[in-house]
Each structure stands twice: as structure tokens, then as C-alpha cells.
Coordinates of C-alpha atoms and ligand atoms in Angstrom, one line a residue:
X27 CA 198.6 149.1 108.7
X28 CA 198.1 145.8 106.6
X29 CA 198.7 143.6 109.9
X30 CA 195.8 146.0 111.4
X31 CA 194.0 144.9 108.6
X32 CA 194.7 140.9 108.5
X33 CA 194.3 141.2 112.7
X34 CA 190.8 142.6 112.0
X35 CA 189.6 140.1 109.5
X36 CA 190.6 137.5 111.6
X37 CA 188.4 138.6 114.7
X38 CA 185.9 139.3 112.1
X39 CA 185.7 136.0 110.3
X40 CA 186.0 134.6 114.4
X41 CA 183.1 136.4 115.4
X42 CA 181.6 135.2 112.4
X43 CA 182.3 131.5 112.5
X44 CA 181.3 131.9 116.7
X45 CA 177.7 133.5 115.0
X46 CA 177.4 130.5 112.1
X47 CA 177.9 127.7 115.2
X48 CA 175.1 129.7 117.2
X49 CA 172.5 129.5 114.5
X50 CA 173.6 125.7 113.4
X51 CA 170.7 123.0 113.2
X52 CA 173.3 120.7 114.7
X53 CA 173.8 121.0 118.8
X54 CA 177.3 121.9 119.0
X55 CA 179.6 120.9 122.6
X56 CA 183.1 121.6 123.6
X57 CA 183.2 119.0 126.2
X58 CA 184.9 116.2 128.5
X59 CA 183.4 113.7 129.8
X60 CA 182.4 116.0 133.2
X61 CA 181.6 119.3 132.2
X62 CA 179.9 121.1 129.1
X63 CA 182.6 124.6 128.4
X64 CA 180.6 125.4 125.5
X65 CA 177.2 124.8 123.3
X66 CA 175.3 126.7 120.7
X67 CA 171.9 127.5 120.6
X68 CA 170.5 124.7 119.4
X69 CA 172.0 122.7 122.3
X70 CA 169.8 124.7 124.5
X71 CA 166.6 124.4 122.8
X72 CA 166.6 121.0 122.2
X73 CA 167.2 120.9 126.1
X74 CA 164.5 123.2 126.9
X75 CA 166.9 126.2 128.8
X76 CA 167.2 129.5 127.9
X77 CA 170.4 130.6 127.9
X78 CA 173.1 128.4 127.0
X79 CA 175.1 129.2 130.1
X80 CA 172.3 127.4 132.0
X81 CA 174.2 124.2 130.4
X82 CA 177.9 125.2 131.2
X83 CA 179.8 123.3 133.6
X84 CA 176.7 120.3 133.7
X85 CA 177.3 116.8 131.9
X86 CA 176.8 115.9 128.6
X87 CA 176.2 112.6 129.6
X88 CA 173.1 113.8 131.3
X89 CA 171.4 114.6 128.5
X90 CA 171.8 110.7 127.3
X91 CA 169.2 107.9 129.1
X92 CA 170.7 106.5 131.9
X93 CA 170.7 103.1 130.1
X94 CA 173.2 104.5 127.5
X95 CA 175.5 106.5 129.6
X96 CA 178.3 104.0 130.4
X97 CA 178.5 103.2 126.5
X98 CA 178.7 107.2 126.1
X99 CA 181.2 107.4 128.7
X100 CA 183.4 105.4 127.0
X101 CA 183.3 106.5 123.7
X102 CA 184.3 110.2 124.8
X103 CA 187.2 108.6 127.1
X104 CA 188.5 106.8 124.4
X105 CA 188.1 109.8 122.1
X106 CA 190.2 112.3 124.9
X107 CA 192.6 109.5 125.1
X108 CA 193.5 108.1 121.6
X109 CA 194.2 110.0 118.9
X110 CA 192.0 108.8 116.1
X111 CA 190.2 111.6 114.4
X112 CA 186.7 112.4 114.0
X113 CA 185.5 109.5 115.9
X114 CA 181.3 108.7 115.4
X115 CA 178.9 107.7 117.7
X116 CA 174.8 106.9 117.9
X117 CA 173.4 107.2 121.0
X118 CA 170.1 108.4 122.4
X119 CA 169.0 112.1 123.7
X120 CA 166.4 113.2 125.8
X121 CA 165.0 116.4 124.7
X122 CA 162.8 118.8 126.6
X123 CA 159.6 116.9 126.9
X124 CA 161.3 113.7 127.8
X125 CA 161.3 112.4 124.3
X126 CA 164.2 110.6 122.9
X127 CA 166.0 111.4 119.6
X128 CA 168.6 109.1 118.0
X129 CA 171.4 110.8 117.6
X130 CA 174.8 111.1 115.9
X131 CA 178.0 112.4 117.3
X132 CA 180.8 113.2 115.5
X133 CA 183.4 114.2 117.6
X134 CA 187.2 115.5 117.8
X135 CA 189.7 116.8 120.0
X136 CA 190.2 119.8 120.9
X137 CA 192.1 121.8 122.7
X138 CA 189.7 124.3 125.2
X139 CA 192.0 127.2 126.9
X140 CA 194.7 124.5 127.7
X141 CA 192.6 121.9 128.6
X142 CA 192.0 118.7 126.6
X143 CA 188.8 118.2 125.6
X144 CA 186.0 117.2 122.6
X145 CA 184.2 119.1 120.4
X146 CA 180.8 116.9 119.2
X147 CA 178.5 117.9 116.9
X148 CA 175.4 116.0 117.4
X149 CA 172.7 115.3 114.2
X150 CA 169.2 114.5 115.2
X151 CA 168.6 110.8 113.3
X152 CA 165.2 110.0 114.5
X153 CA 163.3 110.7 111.0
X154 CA 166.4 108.6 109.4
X155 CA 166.2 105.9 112.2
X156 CA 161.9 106.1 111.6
X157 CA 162.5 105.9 108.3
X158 CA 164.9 102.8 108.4
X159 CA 162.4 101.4 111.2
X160 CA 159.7 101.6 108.7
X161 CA 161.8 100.2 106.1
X162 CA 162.7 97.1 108.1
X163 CA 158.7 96.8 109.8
X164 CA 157.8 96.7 105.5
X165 CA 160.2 94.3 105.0
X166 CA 159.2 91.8 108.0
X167 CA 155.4 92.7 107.0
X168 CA 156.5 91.4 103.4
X169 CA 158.4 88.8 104.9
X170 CA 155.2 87.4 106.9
X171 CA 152.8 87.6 104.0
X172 CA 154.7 86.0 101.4
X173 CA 154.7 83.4 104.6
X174 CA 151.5 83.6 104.9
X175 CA 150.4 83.3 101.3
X176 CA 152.6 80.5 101.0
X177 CA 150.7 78.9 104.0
X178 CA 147.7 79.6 101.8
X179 CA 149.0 78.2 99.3
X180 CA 149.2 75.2 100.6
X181 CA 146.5 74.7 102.9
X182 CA 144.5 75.6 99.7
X183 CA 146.2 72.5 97.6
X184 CA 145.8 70.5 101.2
X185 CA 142.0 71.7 100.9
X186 CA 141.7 70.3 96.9
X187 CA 143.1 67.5 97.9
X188 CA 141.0 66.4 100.8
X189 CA 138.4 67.1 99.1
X190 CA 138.7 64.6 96.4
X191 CA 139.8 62.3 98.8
X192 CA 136.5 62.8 100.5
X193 CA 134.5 62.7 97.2
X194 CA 135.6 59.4 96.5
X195 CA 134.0 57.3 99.3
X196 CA 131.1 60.1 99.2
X197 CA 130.7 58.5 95.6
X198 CA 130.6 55.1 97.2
X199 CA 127.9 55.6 99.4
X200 CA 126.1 57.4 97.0
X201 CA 126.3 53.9 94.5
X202 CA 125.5 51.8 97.6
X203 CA 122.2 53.5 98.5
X204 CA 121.2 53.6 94.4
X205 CA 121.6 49.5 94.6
X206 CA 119.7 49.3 97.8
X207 CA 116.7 51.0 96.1
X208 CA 116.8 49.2 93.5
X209 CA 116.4 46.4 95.8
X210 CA 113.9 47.7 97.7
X211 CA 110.4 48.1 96.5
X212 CA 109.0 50.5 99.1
X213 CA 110.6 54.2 99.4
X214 CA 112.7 54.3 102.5
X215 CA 112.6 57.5 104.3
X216 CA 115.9 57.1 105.5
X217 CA 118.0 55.6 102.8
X218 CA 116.2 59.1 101.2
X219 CA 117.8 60.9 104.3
X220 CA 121.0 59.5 103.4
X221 CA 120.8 60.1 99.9
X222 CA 119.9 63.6 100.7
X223 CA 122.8 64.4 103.0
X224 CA 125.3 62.9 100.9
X225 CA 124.1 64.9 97.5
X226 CA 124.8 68.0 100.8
X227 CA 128.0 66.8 101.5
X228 CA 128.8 66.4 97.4
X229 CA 128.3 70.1 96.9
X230 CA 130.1 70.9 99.8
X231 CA 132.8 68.9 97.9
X232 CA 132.3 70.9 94.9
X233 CA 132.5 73.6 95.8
X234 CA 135.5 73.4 97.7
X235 CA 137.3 71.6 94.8
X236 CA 135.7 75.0 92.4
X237 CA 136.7 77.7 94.9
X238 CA 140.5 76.3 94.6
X239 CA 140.3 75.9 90.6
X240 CA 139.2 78.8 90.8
X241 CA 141.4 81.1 93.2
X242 CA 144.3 79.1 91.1
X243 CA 143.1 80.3 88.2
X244 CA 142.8 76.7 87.1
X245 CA 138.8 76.9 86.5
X246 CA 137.7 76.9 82.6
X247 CA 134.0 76.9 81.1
X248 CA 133.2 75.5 78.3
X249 CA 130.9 77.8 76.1
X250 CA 128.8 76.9 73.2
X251 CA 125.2 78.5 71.5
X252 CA 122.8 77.9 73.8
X253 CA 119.6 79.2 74.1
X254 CA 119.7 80.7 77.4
X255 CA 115.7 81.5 78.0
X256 CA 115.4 78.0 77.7
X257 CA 117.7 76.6 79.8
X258 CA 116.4 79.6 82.6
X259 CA 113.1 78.5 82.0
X260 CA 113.7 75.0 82.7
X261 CA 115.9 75.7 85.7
X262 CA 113.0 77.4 87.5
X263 CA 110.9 74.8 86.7
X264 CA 112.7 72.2 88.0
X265 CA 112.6 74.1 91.4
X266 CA 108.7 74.6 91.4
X267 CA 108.9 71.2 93.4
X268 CA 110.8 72.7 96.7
X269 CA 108.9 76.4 96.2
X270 CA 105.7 74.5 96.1
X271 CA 106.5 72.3 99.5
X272 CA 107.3 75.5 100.8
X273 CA 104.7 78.0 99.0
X274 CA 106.3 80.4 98.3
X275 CA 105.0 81.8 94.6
X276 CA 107.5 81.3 92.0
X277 CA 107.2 83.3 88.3
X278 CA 109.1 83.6 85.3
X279 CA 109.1 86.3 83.0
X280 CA 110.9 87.2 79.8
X281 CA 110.7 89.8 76.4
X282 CA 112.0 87.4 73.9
X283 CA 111.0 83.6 73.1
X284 CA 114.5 82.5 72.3
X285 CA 118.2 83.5 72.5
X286 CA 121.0 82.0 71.5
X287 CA 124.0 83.6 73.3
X288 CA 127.7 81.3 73.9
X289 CA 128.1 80.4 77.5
X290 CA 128.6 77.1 79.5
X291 CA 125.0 75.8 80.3
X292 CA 125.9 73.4 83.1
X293 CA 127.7 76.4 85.1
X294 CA 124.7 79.0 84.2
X295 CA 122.6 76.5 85.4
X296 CA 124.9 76.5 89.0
X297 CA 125.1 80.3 89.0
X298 CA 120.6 80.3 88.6
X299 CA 120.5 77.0 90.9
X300 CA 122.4 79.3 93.8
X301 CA 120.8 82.2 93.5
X302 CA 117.3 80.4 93.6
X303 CA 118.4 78.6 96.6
X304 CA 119.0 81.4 98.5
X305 CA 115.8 83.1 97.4
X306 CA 113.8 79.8 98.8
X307 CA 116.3 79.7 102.0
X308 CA 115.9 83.2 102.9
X309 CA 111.9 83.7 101.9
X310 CA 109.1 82.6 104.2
X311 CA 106.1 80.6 103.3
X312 CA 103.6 82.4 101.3
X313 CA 106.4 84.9 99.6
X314 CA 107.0 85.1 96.1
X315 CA 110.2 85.1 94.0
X316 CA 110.5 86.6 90.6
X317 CA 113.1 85.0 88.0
X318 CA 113.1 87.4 84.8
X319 CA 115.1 87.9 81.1
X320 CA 115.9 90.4 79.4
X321 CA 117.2 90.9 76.2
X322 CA 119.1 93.8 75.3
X323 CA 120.1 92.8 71.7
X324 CA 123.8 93.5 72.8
X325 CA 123.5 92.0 76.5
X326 CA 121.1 89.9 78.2
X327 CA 120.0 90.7 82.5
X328 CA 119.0 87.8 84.2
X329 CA 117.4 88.7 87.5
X330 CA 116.4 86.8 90.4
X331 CA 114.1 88.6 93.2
X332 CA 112.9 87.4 96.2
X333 CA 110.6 89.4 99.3
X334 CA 112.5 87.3 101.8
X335 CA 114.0 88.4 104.8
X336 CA 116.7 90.7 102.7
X337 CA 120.4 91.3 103.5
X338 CA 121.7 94.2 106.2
X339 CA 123.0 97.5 103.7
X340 CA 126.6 97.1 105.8
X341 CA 126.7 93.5 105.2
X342 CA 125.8 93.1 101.0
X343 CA 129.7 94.2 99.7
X344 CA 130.9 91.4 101.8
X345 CA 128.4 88.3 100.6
X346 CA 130.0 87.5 97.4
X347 CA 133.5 86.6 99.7
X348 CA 134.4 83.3 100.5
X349 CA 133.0 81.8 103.5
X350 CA 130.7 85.2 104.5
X351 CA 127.4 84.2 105.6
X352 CA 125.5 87.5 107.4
X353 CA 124.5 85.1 110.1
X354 CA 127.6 83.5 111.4
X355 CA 126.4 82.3 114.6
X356 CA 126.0 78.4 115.5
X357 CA 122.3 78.8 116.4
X358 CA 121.6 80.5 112.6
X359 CA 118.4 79.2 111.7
X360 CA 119.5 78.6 107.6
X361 CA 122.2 75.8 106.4
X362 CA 124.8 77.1 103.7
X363 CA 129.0 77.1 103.4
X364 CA 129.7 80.7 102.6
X365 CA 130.2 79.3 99.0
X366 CA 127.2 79.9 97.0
X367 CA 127.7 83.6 96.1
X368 CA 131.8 83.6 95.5
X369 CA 131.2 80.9 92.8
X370 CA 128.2 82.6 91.2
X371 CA 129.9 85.5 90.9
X372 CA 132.7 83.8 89.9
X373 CA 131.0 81.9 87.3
X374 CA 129.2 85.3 86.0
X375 CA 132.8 86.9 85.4
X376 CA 133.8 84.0 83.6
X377 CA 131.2 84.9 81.5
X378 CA 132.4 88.2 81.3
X379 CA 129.6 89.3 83.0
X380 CA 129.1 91.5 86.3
X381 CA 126.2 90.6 89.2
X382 CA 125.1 93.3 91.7
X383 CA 123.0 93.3 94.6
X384 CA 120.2 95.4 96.0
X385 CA 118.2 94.7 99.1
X386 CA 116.9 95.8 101.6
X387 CA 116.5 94.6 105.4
X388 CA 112.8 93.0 106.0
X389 CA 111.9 93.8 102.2
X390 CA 113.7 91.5 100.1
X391 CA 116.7 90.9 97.6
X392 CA 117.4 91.2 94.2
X393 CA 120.3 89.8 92.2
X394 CA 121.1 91.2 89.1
X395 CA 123.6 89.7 86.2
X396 CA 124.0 91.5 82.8
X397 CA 125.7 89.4 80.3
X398 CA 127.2 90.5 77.1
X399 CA 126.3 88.7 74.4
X400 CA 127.4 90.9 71.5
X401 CA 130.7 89.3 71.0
X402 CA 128.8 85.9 70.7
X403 CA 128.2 83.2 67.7
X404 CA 124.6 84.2 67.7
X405 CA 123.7 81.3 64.5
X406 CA 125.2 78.3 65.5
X407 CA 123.9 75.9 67.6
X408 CA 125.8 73.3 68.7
X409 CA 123.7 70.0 70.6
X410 CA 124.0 70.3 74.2
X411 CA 125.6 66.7 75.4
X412 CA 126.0 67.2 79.4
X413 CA 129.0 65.9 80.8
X414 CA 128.3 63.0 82.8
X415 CA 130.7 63.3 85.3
X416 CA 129.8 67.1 86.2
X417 CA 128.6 68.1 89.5
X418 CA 125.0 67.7 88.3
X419 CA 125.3 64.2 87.1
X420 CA 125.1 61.1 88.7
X421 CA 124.9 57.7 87.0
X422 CA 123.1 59.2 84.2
X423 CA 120.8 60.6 86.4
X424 CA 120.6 64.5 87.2
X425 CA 120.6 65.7 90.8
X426 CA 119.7 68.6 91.9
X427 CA 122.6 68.6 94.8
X428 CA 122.6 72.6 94.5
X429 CA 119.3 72.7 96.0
X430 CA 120.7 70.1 98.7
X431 CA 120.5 72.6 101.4
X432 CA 116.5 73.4 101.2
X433 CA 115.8 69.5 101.1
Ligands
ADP530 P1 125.3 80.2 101.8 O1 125.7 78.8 101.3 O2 125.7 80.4 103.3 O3 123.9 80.5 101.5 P2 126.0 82.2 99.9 O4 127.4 82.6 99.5 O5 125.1 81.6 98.9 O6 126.3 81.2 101.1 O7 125.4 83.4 100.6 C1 126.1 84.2 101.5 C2 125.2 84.9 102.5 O8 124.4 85.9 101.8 C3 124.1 84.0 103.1 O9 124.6 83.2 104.2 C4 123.0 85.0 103.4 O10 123.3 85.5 104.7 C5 123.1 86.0 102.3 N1 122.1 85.9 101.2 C6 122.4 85.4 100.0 N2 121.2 85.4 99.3 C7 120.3 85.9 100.1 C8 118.9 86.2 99.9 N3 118.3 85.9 98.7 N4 118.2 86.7 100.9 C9 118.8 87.0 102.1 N5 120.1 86.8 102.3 C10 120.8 86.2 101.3

């Protein structure tokens, strides 16, 4: 009676474990290395047949790409031979539809109705293998831009340091043609066509020398009171010469007389200089451009407005980049670096400030900057002593090198 009952448990609990292997994610094999004597179910899905006798007496080794069957082979010789227990394995299968899955086998003996052979359980990998794919792509990716910011790095110092190197004899030439016109009585047109291309090739210079100071995070202004409709006022009058030789209209336009706000006046003259640069670049003869104040108490918008030939919608988030001109090609009809717009907007966040664009194509553009000025000294006003050795000074005398382009 109880051996009736411990003989049934055990066919129970056999039938049970032969269900558990059926329904297994894993493939299961009893195996040599020339026939299949056993698989479960998932064996025969992953394989595409029906019924798992469909896979009885074929190869396991068939189900590997031909490329990795002699390095299977071998492993599950080695495993019926030697007696090392559980062996592992990754190799490739070929599922259904042709696709391959990594795999892992881990694999013993076993001893199949007197006949030596393996049992292999095989664990699809692929996600793990993706996953450590992906890890090693992120890590090469990361690998190649820190080489590539490097790189950067230092064809941006290369950069600052060619370009001093080139502002020095720039400097040179710039003194020799002053002497020769003191010299000369008579206005030269061509020591004026020097003059002019070197003031071009000096804010070139500049610029490149800025954009590095500033991507290093090297670039400082240097605030003080200033009245800022003033200085505006006076920087779009000293343009009225090249608007005029070009007539286009130029007009200023304010709501308060005066304002003293804290900012650097030599690099709010640049960031006005630029903008009005473009305007006359971009803006045929007889079109107007509109420079305007306003004071908001607690902020200040200084606009600058042209009915030019206006920027494509697609193209205006990418004008304030380095180096982005709209028109790249050789033929464009308009001079320019690609520099004008990073530094102004540069210069406008150093003022903690924001500029935003709106144009449209055939219409015009408009530039707008808001300053804040509520965190300013508004009282005191300290004198304004420009720096003779800034970008706008030349042997005491000031050059208007940001309008060098338009010449
Ligand atoms: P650039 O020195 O080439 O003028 P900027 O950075 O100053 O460089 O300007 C970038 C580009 O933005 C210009 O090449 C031009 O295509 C466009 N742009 C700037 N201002 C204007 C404007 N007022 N009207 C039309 N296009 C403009």
C-alpha cells in the first residue's frame, strides 16, 4: 500500500517535471552532437515546427550559422567526453524567420535510455547582448566626443592664438598707412582701400579672439551708469554716413530723454553697431530702418527694424550660431563671417538680457533686446573714459571697423 503510494508520486511528480520542461521559456535538448532525442516546446517555436517530433533525430548543430558550427561541435564533444559539469557556451541561433539570437547553453551529461548524451538548456541573450552592444556603442560615442571636444579644444586655443598673431602685423600695416597719410596731402583712394580692408580683416580678428573668450567663458564686460539713450542715439548717428550713401531712411525714436542703466558702453555699442550693419547689408536702396527705446521703468527694449530682404521662418533659430549665414554659397551677394549675431547675442546675455527675432521673408526684420535694468545703480554716474586699446580704438582715433563690411 505505501510503496503504491510513493510509486505513484513519483510518476506523478515525473509527469509533472516532463509538463514544467514543456512550458519552459528556455529551449530544452537531450542531445549529441548528431541527433536531437528530445526538446520542449519552446525548442519548436523558436524553430518555427509544429510538433516537436518534427525536430527528433535532426542536428542541433543545424540550428547554429554555419560559421559557428565547428566551434559548437566542439564544445558538445568535449562536454560528452570530459567530465566537467555544467559546461557554458554562447553561440548563435537561427530562429524561424532567419533571424539570429545570441544564445547561452548550459549543458550536462546525461545519460538518454543507455546512450551518452547532453542535456542543454539554451537562454535567448540578444536583449542582454543589445543591451551590452548599446552600452559599449555609448561608451565609444563618449569616447569620440570627449575626442572630439578635446580637438575643439584645441583648435579653438590654435584659433585665439592665430589670431593675435595675425593682429599684430594687421596693427602694423594699419600704423604704416596712418604715416603715409600724414605724408600725403591729397586723399589716396587706395591707401583708403587698404585702410578699409584692414579695419575688415581687424574685426574679423576680433571677433574670432571674442568668440573664443567667450565659448571659454573667459569674456567679462565692464559695466558702469551710463545713459544708454544717449550712447543709442549717437551710435545711429554715426551710421547716417553709410545709410545716407546708400539711402536707405534711417530714424530714431524713444519715450524718455535720459536713462542711466549699468552696462558696458563700448560692447552695447558692438551689439547696436551689428545689428545696424546687418539692417544696411540686407536693406535695398530707398528702405528704411527704425532704431527705437523703450523704457519700461524696470527694463529697457531696444529695437532695431529694418524692411530689407528679411530672414527664411526655418532659417531665424539658427542665425544667432556661430558661423550661420542663411546664404552660404560662394556667389552670395553680402560679405559677413557668421559672427555678428553669436557675439550680439552673447553680449546681450552678458547683460543679462535676452534678443529675439521676428521676420519675415521679402518683408523685413526686426531685432528685439529687453534689458533689465531694475537691479541697476540708477544715481551714479561714473565718466565714461574708453579704453584705448579696444576694438573701436585706434591711435586715439575711433573706427568704425564694425561697419567694415558695408564700406
Ligand atoms: P554676418 O557677418 O554673416 O552678417 P551675422 O551673424 O551678423 O553674420 O548674421 C548671420 C546671418 O543672419 C546673416 O548672414 C544673414 O543671413 C542673416 N541676417 C542677419 N541680420 C539680418 C537682417 N537684418 N536682414 C536679413 N538677414 C539678416
Amino acid at each position: 500500500m505505501c510503496d503504491d503510494i510513493k510509486e505513484n508520486t513519483f510518476e506523478d511528480n515525473e509527469e509533472r517535471y516532463k509538463n514544467l520542461v514543456q512550458v519552459l521559456p528556455e529551449l530544452v535538448f537531450i542531445h549529441d552532437d548528431k541527433r536531437i532525442f528530445y526538446c520542449n516546446q519552446s525548442a519548436a517555436n523558436m524553430t518555427g515546427v509544429q510538433d516537436t517530433k518534427e525536430l527528433l533525430d535532426t542536428s542541433i548543430l543545424e540550428m547554429v550559422p554555419s560559421k559557428m558550427q565547428y566551434s559548437f561541435r566542439n564544445f558538445i564533444m568535449k562536454s560528452l567526453e570530459e567530465d566537467i559539469e555544467p559546461t557554458y557556451f554562447q553561440t548563435k541561433f537561427m530562429d524561424k524567420n532567419g533571424e539570429i539570437k545570441y544564445v547561452e547553453i548550459i549543458t550536462t551529461k546525461y545519460n538518454f535510455q543507455g546512450y551518452p548524451a547532453l542535456l542543454s538548456v539554451v537562454r535567448d541573450i540578444t536583449h542582454v547582448r543589445k543591451i551590452n552592444d548599446l552600452e559599449k556603442d555609448i561608451e565609444q560615442s563618449k569616447r569620440l566626443l570627449d575626442d572630439a571636444l578635446e580637438y575643439d579644444k584645441m583648435k579653438t586655443e590654435y584659433f585665439a592664438t592665430i589670431s593675435h598673431e595675425l593682429r599684430t602685423p594687421l596693427n602694423v600695416i594699419l600704423a604704416a598707412i596712418q604715416l603715409l597719410k600724414l605724408e600725403s596731402d591729397q586723399e589716396n583712394k587706395y591707401m583708403k582701400m587698404m585702410q578699409q580692408n584692414c579695419f575688415r580683416l581687424l574685426r574679423l580678428v576680433n571677433n574670432i579672439i571674442d568668440m573664443t573668450r567667450i565659448e571659454a567663458n573667459y569674456f567679462d564686460i565692464k559695466v558702469q551708469s551710463f545713459d544708454i539713450i544717449k550712447l543709442i542715439k549717437s551710435t545711429v548717428l554715426s551710421v547716417s554716413e553709410y545709410t545716407n550713401k546708400k539711402g536707405i531712411n534711417l530714424f530714431f525714436n524713444t519715450n524718455v530723454e535720459e536713462k542711466m542703466i549699468l552696462c558696458d558702453p563700448d560692447q552695447m555699442e558692438r551689439i547696436i553697431l551689428n545689428l545696424l550693419s546687418n539692417s544696411i547689408k540686407f536693406t535695398q536702396r530707398g528702405g528704411n530702418i527704425w532704431v527705437s527705446v523703450y523704457d519700461y521703468g524696470k527694463k529697457i527694449n531696444i529695437i532695431v527694424k529694418d524692411d530689407g530682404i528679411g530672414i527664411p521662418q526655418d532659417k531665424q533659430e539658427y542665425i544667432f550660431n556661430r558661423f550661420h549665414q542663411v546664404d552660404k554659397s560662394f556667389t552670395r551677394k553680402h560679405e559677413g563671417s557668421g559672427l555678428g549675431l553669436f557675439l550680439v547675442k552673447a553680449l546681450v546675455e552678458k547683460h543679462k538680457g535676452e534678443i529675439i527675432v521676428r521676420s519675415e521673408l521679402g518683408k523685413g526684420s526686426e531685432f528685439i533686446i529687453e534689458i533689465p535694468c531694475d537691479t541697476f545703480l540708477e544715481t551714479e554716474n561714473i565718466p565714461y573714459f574708453p579704453n584705448e586699446y579696444s576694438n573701436y580704438y585706434y591711435n586715439g582715433e575711433k573706427i568704425p571697423i564694425e561697419l567694415s563690411d558695408i564700406y
